[in-house]
Amino acid sequence: MPNTANKALGLLALAGVKPYQEEPNEEYMGEPQLEHFKLILDAWRSQLRQEVDRTVTHMQDEAANFPDPVDRAAQEEEFSLELRTRDRERKLIKKIEKTLQLIEEDDFGFCKSCGIEIGIRRLEARPTADLCIECKTLQEIKERQMAG
């Protein structure tokens, strides 16, 4: 089972940065913090774009016309799964770009529901978060109640 501490550091390692260490009396989402998150988001977006490009190349290279319908169906299923994964990644790239735009507009790091600070550690774990933990928990409870 993967260690959750290592998973949380995955994006930080990808960007080649260490967890942000706040200075005493440092302004929340000041320039150093915003630069930290820009690095993380840019590295993540770059990695996702490379995966999309790799998929296109892979599908072009692997495309074959199998005479056996079972082989053809297996290949189509594999391609379908890859395309679904890439579609999720494209949506994530759009969310990353939206988050980078929030950084440019100086509106990053605050809950869109209640307006409080989301927190450095939460944002390092999920840089595209736009809700604080309390609001996200409430949203999930409401979703479960509506579904159930």
Tab-separated table of C-alpha atoms in Angstrom:
chain	number	residue	atom	x	y	z
A	1	MET	CA	0.000	0.000	0.000
A	2	PRO	CA	1.460	3.400	-0.946
A	3	ASN	CA	2.595	5.690	1.804
A	4	THR	CA	0.340	8.758	1.839
A	5	ALA	CA	3.204	11.009	2.965
A	6	ASN	CA	5.181	10.061	-0.150
A	7	LYS	CA	2.128	10.532	-2.354
A	8	ALA	CA	1.569	14.038	-0.992
A	9	LEU	CA	5.158	14.861	-1.839
A	10	GLY	CA	4.759	13.483	-5.384
A	11	LEU	CA	3.905	16.819	-6.980
A	12	LEU	CA	6.603	18.550	-4.983
A	13	ALA	CA	9.181	16.010	-6.150
A	14	LEU	CA	7.928	16.354	-9.719
A	15	ALA	CA	8.495	20.110	-9.520
A	16	GLY	CA	11.835	19.623	-7.766
A	17	VAL	CA	10.838	21.659	-4.714
A	18	LYS	CA	10.677	20.952	-0.996
A	19	PRO	CA	7.636	21.628	1.208
A	20	TYR	CA	7.318	25.373	1.685
A	21	GLN	CA	8.749	26.704	4.934
A	22	GLU	CA	6.989	29.840	6.057
A	23	GLU	CA	8.987	32.690	7.557
A	24	PRO	CA	7.777	34.322	10.782
A	25	ASN	CA	5.211	37.048	10.049
A	26	GLU	CA	5.178	36.133	6.347
A	27	GLU	CA	2.153	37.343	4.390
A	28	TYR	CA	-0.139	34.514	3.252
A	29	MET	CA	0.132	34.059	-0.514
A	30	GLY	CA	2.867	36.618	-0.851
A	31	GLU	CA	5.246	36.496	-3.816
A	32	PRO	CA	7.494	33.626	-2.551
A	33	GLN	CA	4.481	31.385	-1.886
A	34	LEU	CA	2.878	32.188	-5.233
A	35	GLU	CA	6.162	31.383	-7.022
A	36	HIS	CA	6.310	28.077	-5.125
A	37	PHE	CA	2.860	27.091	-6.379
A	38	LYS	CA	3.556	28.308	-9.923
A	39	LEU	CA	6.543	25.946	-10.053
A	40	ILE	CA	4.424	23.030	-8.841
A	41	LEU	CA	1.543	23.731	-11.239
A	42	ASP	CA	3.821	24.313	-14.252
A	43	ALA	CA	5.696	21.040	-13.622
A	44	TRP	CA	2.421	19.130	-13.216
A	45	ARG	CA	0.944	20.621	-16.398
A	46	SER	CA	4.120	19.844	-18.323
A	47	GLN	CA	4.101	16.223	-17.142
A	48	LEU	CA	0.436	15.796	-18.129
A	49	ARG	CA	1.064	17.286	-21.577
A	50	GLN	CA	3.938	14.851	-22.115
A	51	GLU	CA	1.581	11.972	-21.257
A	52	VAL	CA	-0.981	13.227	-23.786
A	53	ASP	CA	1.708	13.439	-26.476
A	54	ARG	CA	3.000	9.990	-25.557
A	55	THR	CA	-0.491	8.513	-25.930
A	56	VAL	CA	-0.940	9.941	-29.410
A	57	THR	CA	2.401	8.511	-30.512
A	58	HIS	CA	1.671	5.173	-28.852
A	59	MET	CA	-1.735	4.843	-30.493
A	60	GLN	CA	-0.327	5.667	-33.915
A	61	ASP	CA	2.518	3.165	-33.493
A	62	GLU	CA	0.332	0.398	-32.082
A	63	ALA	CA	-2.566	0.749	-34.510
A	64	ALA	CA	-2.878	-2.546	-36.312
A	65	ASN	CA	-5.636	-4.240	-38.228
A	66	PHE	CA	-5.920	-7.606	-36.517
A	67	PRO	CA	-7.781	-10.307	-38.459
A	68	ASP	CA	-8.938	-11.945	-35.226
A	69	PRO	CA	-11.973	-10.077	-33.785
A	70	VAL	CA	-10.869	-10.860	-30.212
A	71	ASP	CA	-7.460	-9.246	-30.782
A	72	ARG	CA	-9.096	-6.261	-32.442
A	73	ALA	CA	-11.560	-5.884	-29.532
A	74	ALA	CA	-8.747	-6.085	-26.977
A	75	GLN	CA	-6.817	-3.363	-28.802
A	76	GLU	CA	-9.923	-1.164	-29.057
A	77	GLU	CA	-10.583	-1.611	-25.328
A	78	GLU	CA	-6.979	-0.654	-24.520
A	79	PHE	CA	-7.237	2.445	-26.694
A	80	SER	CA	-10.589	3.329	-25.144
A	81	LEU	CA	-9.120	3.174	-21.631
A	82	GLU	CA	-6.153	5.302	-22.670
A	83	LEU	CA	-8.408	7.873	-24.305
A	84	ARG	CA	-10.590	8.057	-21.201
A	85	THR	CA	-7.502	8.581	-19.052
A	86	ARG	CA	-6.201	11.301	-21.369
A	87	ASP	CA	-9.601	12.998	-21.351
A	88	ARG	CA	-9.433	13.201	-17.540
A	89	GLU	CA	-5.908	14.552	-17.838
A	90	ARG	CA	-7.014	17.212	-20.339
A	91	LYS	CA	-9.698	18.324	-17.873
A	92	LEU	CA	-7.052	18.450	-15.169
A	93	ILE	CA	-4.793	20.557	-17.414
A	94	LYS	CA	-7.687	23.020	-17.838
A	95	LYS	CA	-8.133	23.125	-14.059
A	96	ILE	CA	-4.391	23.736	-13.606
A	97	GLU	CA	-4.527	26.580	-16.140
A	98	LYS	CA	-7.535	28.061	-14.319
A	99	THR	CA	-5.552	27.875	-11.069
A	100	LEU	CA	-2.531	29.553	-12.694
A	101	GLN	CA	-4.898	32.317	-13.831
A	102	LEU	CA	-6.069	32.729	-10.216
A	103	ILE	CA	-2.425	33.136	-9.180
A	104	GLU	CA	-1.985	35.849	-11.819
A	105	GLU	CA	-5.146	37.582	-10.569
A	106	ASP	CA	-3.859	37.344	-6.969
A	107	ASP	CA	-6.941	35.341	-5.965
A	108	PHE	CA	-5.239	32.017	-5.173
A	109	GLY	CA	-5.240	30.200	-1.843
A	110	PHE	CA	-8.575	31.359	-0.501
A	111	CYS	CA	-11.784	29.327	-0.220
A	112	LYS	CA	-14.252	30.329	-2.927
A	113	SER	CA	-17.135	29.529	-0.580
A	114	CYS	CA	-16.229	31.198	2.724
A	115	GLY	CA	-13.125	33.212	1.822
A	116	ILE	CA	-10.721	31.899	4.475
A	117	GLU	CA	-7.166	30.752	3.774
A	118	ILE	CA	-7.044	27.206	2.406
A	119	GLY	CA	-3.589	26.519	3.846
A	120	ILE	CA	-0.146	25.818	2.429
A	121	ARG	CA	-0.080	22.062	3.184
A	122	ARG	CA	-3.503	21.420	1.653
A	123	LEU	CA	-2.530	23.359	-1.453
A	124	GLU	CA	0.746	21.436	-1.744
A	125	ALA	CA	-1.217	18.187	-1.629
A	126	ARG	CA	-3.878	19.455	-4.058
A	127	PRO	CA	-2.729	22.653	-5.768
A	128	THR	CA	-6.013	23.059	-7.645
A	129	ALA	CA	-8.120	23.070	-4.443
A	130	ASP	CA	-10.509	25.977	-4.282
A	131	LEU	CA	-12.364	25.044	-1.090
A	132	CYS	CA	-11.109	24.851	2.474
A	133	ILE	CA	-11.370	21.487	4.241
A	134	GLU	CA	-14.571	22.435	6.078
A	135	CYS	CA	-16.394	23.615	2.948
A	136	LYS	CA	-15.183	20.601	0.949
A	137	THR	CA	-16.422	18.254	3.688
A	138	LEU	CA	-19.821	19.974	3.693
A	139	GLN	CA	-19.973	19.748	-0.124
A	140	GLU	CA	-19.237	16.005	-0.015
A	141	ILE	CA	-21.891	15.417	2.679
A	142	LYS	CA	-24.471	17.273	0.582
A	143	GLU	CA	-23.497	15.259	-2.511
A	144	ARG	CA	-23.917	11.989	-0.589
A	145	GLN	CA	-27.307	13.074	0.718
A	146	MET	CA	-28.482	14.012	-2.768
A	147	ALA	CA	-27.250	10.720	-4.237
A	148	GLY	CA	-28.602	8.530	-1.426
